[in-house]
Coordinates of C-alpha atoms in Angstrom, one line a residue:
M1 CA -42.5 0.9 -11.2
R2 CA -44.2 3.0 -13.9
G3 CA -46.2 2.8 -17.2
E4 CA -45.0 -0.1 -19.3
E5 CA -41.8 0.1 -17.7
K6 CA -40.7 -3.5 -17.1
P7 CA -41.0 -4.2 -13.6
E8 CA -37.8 -6.1 -11.3
V9 CA -39.6 -9.5 -9.5
C10 CA -37.7 -11.7 -7.1
V11 CA -39.1 -15.2 -7.1
I12 CA -38.8 -16.5 -3.6
G13 CA -37.9 -20.6 -4.6
L14 CA -36.0 -22.1 -7.3
G15 CA -37.4 -25.1 -7.5
Y16 CA -39.3 -27.9 -10.2
I17 CA -41.7 -24.9 -10.1
G18 CA -39.6 -22.2 -9.2
L19 CA -36.6 -21.9 -12.0
P20 CA -38.9 -22.4 -14.7
T21 CA -41.6 -19.6 -14.2
A22 CA -38.0 -17.0 -12.9
A23 CA -36.5 -18.1 -16.6
I24 CA -40.3 -17.2 -18.4
I25 CA -40.3 -13.5 -16.4
A26 CA -36.8 -13.0 -17.9
R27 CA -37.6 -13.5 -21.2
A28 CA -40.2 -11.4 -21.3
N29 CA -37.5 -9.0 -20.2
C30 CA -37.8 -8.3 -16.4
P31 CA -35.4 -8.0 -14.5
V32 CA -35.1 -11.0 -12.2
T33 CA -34.0 -11.9 -8.7
G34 CA -34.4 -15.7 -8.0
I35 CA -33.4 -16.6 -4.4
D36 CA -33.2 -20.5 -3.2
V37 CA -31.6 -21.0 0.1
S38 CA -29.1 -23.3 -1.0
E39 CA -26.1 -22.6 -2.4
A40 CA -24.4 -24.7 -4.3
V41 CA -28.2 -23.9 -6.2
V42 CA -27.3 -20.4 -6.1
E43 CA -23.9 -20.8 -6.9
T44 CA -25.4 -23.7 -10.7
I45 CA -27.6 -20.9 -11.7
N46 CA -25.1 -17.8 -11.3
R47 CA -23.4 -20.2 -13.8
G48 CA -26.6 -19.8 -16.2
E49 CA -26.6 -24.2 -15.5
I50 CA -29.3 -25.7 -13.8
H51 CA -30.3 -28.2 -11.3
I52 CA -33.2 -30.4 -11.7
E53 CA -33.9 -31.9 -15.0
E54 CA -36.8 -30.5 -17.0
I55 CA -37.3 -30.0 -21.5
D56 CA -35.4 -26.9 -21.8
L57 CA -34.8 -25.6 -19.1
D58 CA -31.3 -25.3 -19.7
G59 CA -31.6 -24.1 -22.9
L60 CA -33.2 -20.4 -21.5
V61 CA -31.7 -20.1 -18.3
R62 CA -28.6 -19.8 -20.0
G63 CA -29.9 -17.5 -22.1
V64 CA -31.2 -15.2 -20.1
V65 CA -28.6 -15.2 -17.8
Q66 CA -26.7 -14.2 -20.2
R67 CA -29.1 -11.6 -21.4
G68 CA -28.1 -10.5 -17.6
L69 CA -32.3 -10.6 -18.2
L70 CA -31.4 -13.1 -14.0
K71 CA -29.7 -13.8 -11.6
A72 CA -29.7 -15.6 -8.1
S73 CA -29.2 -14.7 -4.6
T74 CA -29.8 -16.5 -1.4
Q75 CA -30.7 -12.7 -0.3
V76 CA -34.0 -11.7 -1.0
Q77 CA -33.8 -8.2 -3.0
P78 CA -36.0 -5.1 -3.3
A79 CA -38.4 -5.2 -6.5
D80 CA -42.0 -4.3 -8.0
V81 CA -43.4 -7.8 -7.8
F82 CA -42.2 -10.4 -5.4
V83 CA -43.5 -14.3 -6.7
I84 CA -42.7 -17.0 -4.3
A85 CA -42.4 -20.2 -5.5
V86 CA -41.6 -22.8 -1.7
P87 CA -42.9 -25.8 -0.7
T88 CA -45.6 -26.4 1.4
P89 CA -45.0 -30.2 3.5
F90 CA -46.8 -31.8 6.1
E91 CA -46.0 -31.1 9.6
K92 CA -44.3 -34.0 10.9
D93 CA -47.1 -34.6 13.6
G94 CA -48.6 -38.0 11.1
Q95 CA -51.9 -36.1 11.0
H96 CA -51.3 -34.6 6.8
T97 CA -51.5 -31.2 8.8
P98 CA -49.5 -28.5 6.1
D99 CA -46.9 -26.5 7.1
I100 CA -46.5 -23.5 5.8
S101 CA -43.9 -21.7 7.1
Y102 CA -42.0 -21.8 4.1
V103 CA -44.0 -19.1 2.9
M104 CA -44.8 -17.5 5.8
A105 CA -40.3 -17.3 6.8
A106 CA -40.0 -16.4 2.9
A107 CA -42.8 -12.9 3.9
T108 CA -40.8 -12.4 6.9
E109 CA -37.6 -11.5 4.2
I110 CA -40.6 -9.5 1.9
A111 CA -41.0 -7.7 4.7
G112 CA -38.0 -6.1 4.9
V113 CA -37.9 -4.9 2.0
L114 CA -41.5 -3.9 0.9
K115 CA -42.2 -0.5 -0.4
K116 CA -45.2 1.0 -1.0
G117 CA -46.5 -0.4 -4.8
D118 CA -44.9 -3.4 -4.6
T119 CA -47.2 -6.0 -5.3
V120 CA -46.8 -10.0 -4.2
I121 CA -47.7 -12.8 -5.3
L122 CA -48.6 -16.7 -3.7
E123 CA -47.7 -19.1 -6.2
S124 CA -45.9 -22.4 -4.2
T125 CA -49.7 -24.1 -3.5
S126 CA -51.1 -23.6 -0.1
P127 CA -53.9 -23.9 2.5
V128 CA -57.2 -22.2 2.1
G129 CA -56.6 -19.0 4.7
T130 CA -52.4 -18.8 3.6
T131 CA -52.5 -15.6 1.6
D132 CA -54.8 -13.9 3.7
A133 CA -52.1 -15.5 7.0
M134 CA -49.3 -13.7 4.9
R135 CA -51.0 -9.9 5.0
D136 CA -52.1 -10.6 8.7
L137 CA -47.4 -11.3 9.0
F138 CA -46.5 -8.1 6.7
A139 CA -49.7 -6.2 8.7
G140 CA -46.9 -7.4 11.7
L141 CA -44.1 -6.4 10.4
R142 CA -44.9 -3.2 8.1
P143 CA -47.3 -1.0 10.3
D144 CA -46.2 1.9 8.5
L145 CA -47.4 0.2 5.6
K146 CA -51.7 -0.1 5.0
L147 CA -53.0 -3.6 3.9
P148 CA -55.2 -4.6 1.7
G149 CA -58.1 -5.2 2.3
L150 CA -57.7 -4.5 6.6
T151 CA -59.0 -1.3 6.1
G152 CA -61.2 1.4 4.0
E153 CA -59.0 2.8 2.8
T154 CA -56.8 2.7 -0.8
P155 CA -53.7 0.2 0.0
D156 CA -50.2 0.6 -0.2
V157 CA -49.5 -2.8 -1.5
A158 CA -50.4 -5.2 -3.5
I159 CA -50.7 -9.3 -2.5
A160 CA -52.8 -12.2 -5.0
Y161 CA -52.7 -15.7 -5.3
C162 CA -52.1 -17.3 -8.1
P163 CA -51.4 -21.0 -8.8
E164 CA -49.5 -22.4 -11.1
R165 CA -51.0 -25.7 -13.6
V166 CA -48.2 -27.4 -15.3
L167 CA -46.8 -30.7 -16.3
P168 CA -43.2 -32.0 -15.3
G169 CA -41.9 -32.5 -18.6
R170 CA -43.5 -29.8 -20.5
I171 CA -43.2 -26.9 -17.7
L172 CA -42.2 -23.9 -20.1
E173 CA -44.4 -24.4 -22.1
E174 CA -47.9 -24.8 -19.6
L175 CA -46.2 -21.7 -17.5
T176 CA -46.8 -20.1 -20.9
N177 CA -50.1 -21.7 -23.0
N178 CA -52.1 -22.4 -19.8
D179 CA -54.6 -21.0 -18.3
R180 CA -53.6 -19.2 -14.8
S181 CA -56.2 -17.9 -11.7
I182 CA -55.5 -14.9 -10.6
G183 CA -56.9 -14.6 -6.5
G184 CA -56.6 -11.1 -5.1
I185 CA -57.4 -10.0 -1.5
T186 CA -59.6 -7.3 -2.9
P187 CA -60.8 -6.9 -6.5
R188 CA -57.5 -4.4 -6.4
C189 CA -55.1 -6.9 -5.5
A190 CA -56.6 -9.2 -8.7
R191 CA -56.0 -6.7 -11.6
K192 CA -52.5 -5.6 -10.1
A193 CA -51.4 -9.3 -10.2
L194 CA -53.1 -9.5 -13.6
A195 CA -51.3 -7.3 -15.4
F196 CA -47.8 -8.6 -14.0
Y197 CA -48.9 -12.5 -15.5
K198 CA -50.0 -11.2 -18.9
R199 CA -46.2 -10.3 -18.9
F200 CA -45.4 -13.5 -20.4
V201 CA -48.9 -15.7 -20.1
R202 CA -50.7 -16.5 -23.4
G203 CA -53.1 -18.5 -22.1
T204 CA -56.5 -17.3 -20.1
C205 CA -55.9 -15.0 -16.8
V206 CA -59.6 -14.6 -14.4
T207 CA -59.5 -12.6 -11.7
T208 CA -61.2 -14.1 -8.4
D209 CA -61.0 -13.5 -5.1
A210 CA -57.9 -15.6 -3.3
R211 CA -60.3 -18.1 -1.0
S212 CA -61.3 -19.2 -4.3
A213 CA -57.9 -19.4 -6.5
E214 CA -56.4 -21.7 -3.5
M215 CA -59.3 -24.2 -3.3
C216 CA -59.4 -24.2 -6.7
K217 CA -55.6 -25.0 -6.8
L218 CA -56.5 -27.3 -4.3
V219 CA -59.6 -29.3 -6.3
E220 CA -57.9 -29.5 -9.4
N221 CA -56.0 -32.3 -7.3
A222 CA -58.1 -34.2 -5.7
F223 CA -60.1 -34.1 -8.9
R224 CA -56.5 -36.5 -10.9
D225 CA -56.3 -38.7 -7.0
V226 CA -60.3 -39.6 -6.8
N227 CA -59.8 -40.5 -10.7
I228 CA -56.8 -42.5 -10.2
A229 CA -58.0 -44.0 -7.0
F230 CA -61.0 -45.5 -8.9
A231 CA -58.7 -46.7 -11.8
N232 CA -56.0 -48.3 -8.7
E233 CA -58.7 -50.2 -6.4
L234 CA -60.3 -51.7 -9.9
S235 CA -56.9 -52.8 -10.1
M236 CA -57.1 -54.4 -7.1
I237 CA -60.1 -55.7 -7.8
A238 CA -59.3 -56.9 -10.4
D239 CA -55.4 -59.5 -9.1
H240 CA -58.9 -60.4 -6.6
M241 CA -60.8 -61.5 -9.1
G242 CA -57.8 -63.1 -11.5
L243 CA -59.4 -60.5 -14.1
D244 CA -57.1 -58.5 -17.0
V245 CA -57.5 -54.7 -15.5
W246 CA -56.1 -53.6 -18.8
E247 CA -58.0 -55.2 -20.3
I248 CA -61.6 -54.7 -18.4
I249 CA -60.7 -50.4 -18.8
R250 CA -60.0 -50.8 -22.7
L251 CA -63.4 -51.9 -23.1
A252 CA -65.4 -50.5 -20.1
N253 CA -64.3 -47.1 -22.7
R254 CA -65.5 -47.7 -24.8
H255 CA -68.0 -46.6 -23.4
P256 CA -69.1 -42.5 -25.3
R257 CA -69.6 -41.2 -21.7
V258 CA -66.5 -43.5 -18.9
N259 CA -62.7 -42.7 -19.2
V260 CA -61.8 -44.6 -17.0
L261 CA -58.0 -44.3 -16.0
Q262 CA -54.9 -46.2 -16.2
P263 CA -53.8 -47.1 -12.9
G264 CA -49.8 -48.0 -11.1
P265 CA -47.8 -48.4 -8.4
G266 CA -49.9 -45.5 -6.3
V267 CA -50.0 -41.8 -6.4
G268 CA -47.0 -39.9 -6.3
G269 CA -45.3 -36.5 -6.5
H270 CA -45.5 -33.4 -4.6
C271 CA -48.9 -32.2 -5.5
I272 CA -51.3 -35.5 -6.1
A273 CA -50.5 -37.3 -3.5
V274 CA -50.0 -34.0 -0.9
D275 CA -52.7 -31.6 -2.0
P276 CA -55.8 -33.3 -1.6
W277 CA -55.2 -33.8 1.8
F278 CA -54.3 -29.8 2.5
I279 CA -58.8 -30.4 2.1
V280 CA -59.5 -32.9 3.8
H281 CA -57.6 -31.2 7.1
G282 CA -60.0 -28.0 7.1
A283 CA -62.8 -29.5 6.3
P284 CA -62.1 -33.4 8.5
E285 CA -66.0 -34.3 8.7
Q286 CA -67.0 -32.9 4.7
A287 CA -64.4 -34.6 2.2
K288 CA -65.0 -37.6 2.8
M289 CA -64.7 -39.2 0.0
I290 CA -61.6 -36.8 -1.3
R291 CA -60.1 -38.8 2.2
A292 CA -61.0 -42.4 0.8
A293 CA -59.5 -42.0 -2.7
R294 CA -56.0 -41.0 -0.5
D295 CA -56.5 -43.4 1.9
T296 CA -57.2 -45.9 -2.0
N297 CA -54.0 -45.3 -3.8
D298 CA -51.7 -45.0 -0.6
A299 CA -53.2 -48.7 0.0
K300 CA -51.8 -49.5 -3.8
M301 CA -48.4 -48.8 -2.9
H302 CA -48.6 -51.5 -0.4
H303 CA -50.9 -53.3 -2.9
V304 CA -47.8 -53.8 -5.0
V305 CA -45.7 -54.1 -2.5
A306 CA -47.8 -57.8 -1.0
Q307 CA -47.8 -59.2 -4.3
A308 CA -43.8 -58.6 -5.9
E309 CA -42.7 -59.9 -2.7
K310 CA -45.0 -62.6 -3.8
L311 CA -43.3 -63.0 -6.7
I312 CA -40.0 -62.9 -5.9
A313 CA -40.1 -65.4 -2.9
D314 CA -42.0 -68.1 -5.1
N315 CA -38.3 -68.0 -7.2
P316 CA -36.3 -67.7 -4.0
G317 CA -33.0 -67.4 -5.9
V318 CA -33.8 -65.2 -9.1
S319 CA -32.6 -61.8 -9.2
V320 CA -35.3 -58.6 -9.1
A321 CA -35.4 -55.8 -11.7
C322 CA -37.6 -52.9 -10.6
L323 CA -37.6 -50.5 -13.2
G324 CA -38.0 -47.3 -12.2
L325 CA -37.9 -45.0 -9.4
A326 CA -39.5 -40.6 -10.5
F327 CA -42.6 -40.4 -9.4
K328 CA -44.3 -40.7 -13.1
A329 CA -42.2 -41.7 -16.6
N330 CA -39.5 -39.4 -17.9
I331 CA -38.0 -37.0 -14.9
D332 CA -36.7 -37.1 -12.0
D333 CA -38.6 -36.3 -9.8
F334 CA -38.9 -38.9 -6.7
R335 CA -40.8 -36.9 -4.3
E336 CA -43.6 -39.4 -2.9
S337 CA -43.0 -41.3 -5.3
P338 CA -44.4 -44.1 -5.1
A339 CA -41.9 -46.3 -7.4
R340 CA -39.4 -45.3 -4.5
F341 CA -41.6 -46.7 -1.9
V342 CA -42.0 -50.1 -3.6
A343 CA -38.4 -50.9 -4.8
G344 CA -37.2 -49.5 -1.1
R345 CA -38.9 -52.0 0.7
L346 CA -38.0 -55.1 -1.5
A347 CA -34.7 -53.7 -1.3
R348 CA -35.4 -54.2 2.3
R349 CA -36.6 -57.7 2.8
F350 CA -34.5 -59.1 -0.2
G351 CA -31.4 -57.3 -0.2
E352 CA -28.8 -57.5 -3.0
R353 CA -31.2 -59.5 -5.0
V354 CA -32.8 -56.6 -6.1
H355 CA -31.4 -54.4 -8.9
V356 CA -32.7 -50.4 -9.8
V357 CA -32.7 -49.1 -13.0
E358 CA -33.5 -45.2 -13.2
P359 CA -32.0 -44.0 -16.0
Y360 CA -32.3 -40.7 -14.8
A361 CA -30.5 -41.1 -11.0
A362 CA -26.3 -41.2 -10.2
E363 CA -27.1 -42.8 -7.4
L364 CA -29.7 -44.2 -5.5
P365 CA -31.8 -42.1 -2.9
I366 CA -30.9 -42.9 1.6
E367 CA -33.4 -45.5 1.9
F368 CA -31.3 -48.2 0.0
E369 CA -28.0 -47.9 1.8
G370 CA -26.7 -50.9 3.4
T371 CA -29.4 -52.9 2.2
G372 CA -27.3 -54.1 -0.9
A373 CA -29.5 -53.3 -3.5
A374 CA -27.4 -51.8 -6.9
L375 CA -28.3 -48.7 -9.6
I376 CA -27.3 -51.0 -12.7
D377 CA -28.6 -50.1 -15.9
L378 CA -30.8 -51.8 -18.7
D379 CA -29.5 -53.7 -20.0
A380 CA -27.8 -55.6 -17.6
A381 CA -31.2 -55.5 -16.2
L382 CA -33.1 -57.7 -18.6
E383 CA -29.5 -60.0 -18.7
T384 CA -28.9 -61.2 -15.7
C385 CA -32.9 -60.7 -14.0
G386 CA -35.5 -63.3 -14.0
I387 CA -37.9 -61.3 -12.9
L388 CA -39.1 -58.1 -14.2
I389 CA -41.1 -55.7 -12.1
V390 CA -41.9 -52.4 -13.5
L391 CA -42.9 -49.9 -11.5
V392 CA -42.1 -46.4 -14.4
D393 CA -43.3 -45.3 -18.1
H394 CA -40.2 -44.9 -18.5
D395 CA -39.7 -44.6 -22.8
I396 CA -37.1 -46.3 -22.3
F397 CA -38.7 -49.3 -20.7
R398 CA -41.7 -49.2 -22.8
V399 CA -39.7 -49.3 -26.4
V400 CA -37.9 -53.6 -24.6
P401 CA -39.0 -55.6 -27.7
S402 CA -40.7 -58.8 -26.7
E403 CA -37.9 -61.1 -27.2
E404 CA -35.9 -59.1 -24.4
R405 CA -37.4 -59.9 -22.0
S406 CA -39.6 -63.7 -22.9
H407 CA -37.4 -65.2 -19.9
A408 CA -38.5 -63.3 -17.0
L409 CA -40.9 -63.6 -14.3
I410 CA -42.8 -59.9 -15.2
Y411 CA -44.8 -58.1 -13.1
D412 CA -45.5 -54.7 -15.0
T413 CA -48.1 -51.9 -13.2
R414 CA -48.3 -50.0 -15.0
G415 CA -49.7 -51.6 -18.3
I416 CA -46.7 -51.0 -20.7
W417 CA -45.8 -54.3 -21.8
P418 CA -50.0 -56.3 -22.9
D419 CA -48.0 -59.2 -24.0
A420 CA -46.1 -59.7 -21.5
A421 CA -48.9 -60.8 -19.0
A422 CA -49.1 -64.7 -19.9
T423 CA -46.2 -64.3 -18.2
V424 CA -47.0 -64.7 -14.7
E425 CA -48.7 -67.7 -13.4
R426 CA -50.3 -67.2 -10.0
P427 CA -53.1 -65.3 -10.6
G428 CA -53.2 -61.5 -9.7
L429 CA -49.9 -61.1 -11.1
R430 CA -50.5 -63.4 -14.4
L431 CA -52.5 -60.3 -15.1
A432 CA -50.1 -57.7 -14.3
S433 CA -52.2 -54.6 -12.3

C-alpha cells in the first residue's frame, strides 16, 4: 500500500461484528475479502445476502458486493490490512477461562500470507496480553519478519488492538460514529492503525498501548455488568419484601445524582455476560466486586425461574407463554440469553403447557427438543395462554394493550406493562420484577 492508495483488507470472522465491519470498510472504497469457516455464510454473502439480522445491513452488503468491493472466502487472502473479529468464548473447564484459540488460529492463517508493510488489527474482545501473544506467534512462524517491540529495529509489520463499541440494532451507525481506542504494540503501530480507521470512522480515534486498549474494552462491559447487578439485586430484595421495584427505581432516579438501571431476568449476550470474567481470570484476588456482579446477574436467572415455576405450579392446567428468547430487545441474537435459559428450564419442567413467542426465531433452539414446548405467535399466545411471562422487551410486546392481557396472570421481568402489577396476588410476583 503506497500513499493514498486504498488498502486491500482481509476481515477474518463474518459474524455480528465482522460482517458489518467488512461492509463499512468496503463502503469506504477499500476492497475487502471477508473470511469465514462456514461455506454457507460465504455463499450467502457472495450472493449479496446476509445471515444475521441488523438494521440496514442487507442493503449495504448487497451494494458493496454488487460493486465488487466485498467478497467472501473460506481461505485467508494476502492483504495490506488484516482485521480479526472472531469469537473469544470460555474454555470448557467450568472456570470461565478465556479461550483465545480462535484468535490464534486466525493469526496462524494470517502468518502464512503476511508480508512487509502489512498491518494486523485484533478487534475480538480478549484478555489482556492477547495482542502480545499474537505478535509472539507471528515471530515464531515468520522469523524472516521483524516484529514490533521485540528488537530495537524498525518493524516490518504493525500490530494493534482496537475493540468495537456497538449496540445491536445500531451497529452500522455506531461502527461509524463511536469513538475508538486504538492500542498499538508500539506507538508506530498505533499510528498506522489510526490511519486505517480514519478512513471509515467519524468518531474520535484515541491511540494508546495494546494492553490498555484490551483492558478498556473489558472495563466498559464490566461497568455495565456491575450497574445492572445492582438493579437485579434490588429487584430480588423488592420481591422478598413485597415491594414494587419499578416504583422504587422511578422514585430513586428523581435524585439528581442517582440513575438506577432497569432490572431484567439476568444479563446476556456475548459481551456483558462474558467479558467481566476475563478481568476476574487475570486478577482473581483483586476483582471481587466484578466477580460478585457476575454471580448476582447469574443468580437473577435462577430467581426468575423459581418465581415463574411457583406461579405455574400454583395454577395447574393453565397454558403459559414465555415472551422472548433474545438477550435483548428487537434483535435475533440468543447468545448467553437469560430469557432463553428461563424459558428452557420452564419447558423442561412443564412441557407442553409452555409456549414460546419469539418474533425473531423461525424455530426453537435445540434445548427445547423433546419438551413438548411450541413456538407460537403473539396473537395465539394472547388468545390461549392464561399465564404470560415477559422475558424480553421487544417492541411488539410493549404495545399489547391492557384489554388483550387482562385475563392473564402476568410475570413481567422487564417492567413493560406497569398496569399489570395488580394482576398477580402473591407477594413477589404481584410486583412483576
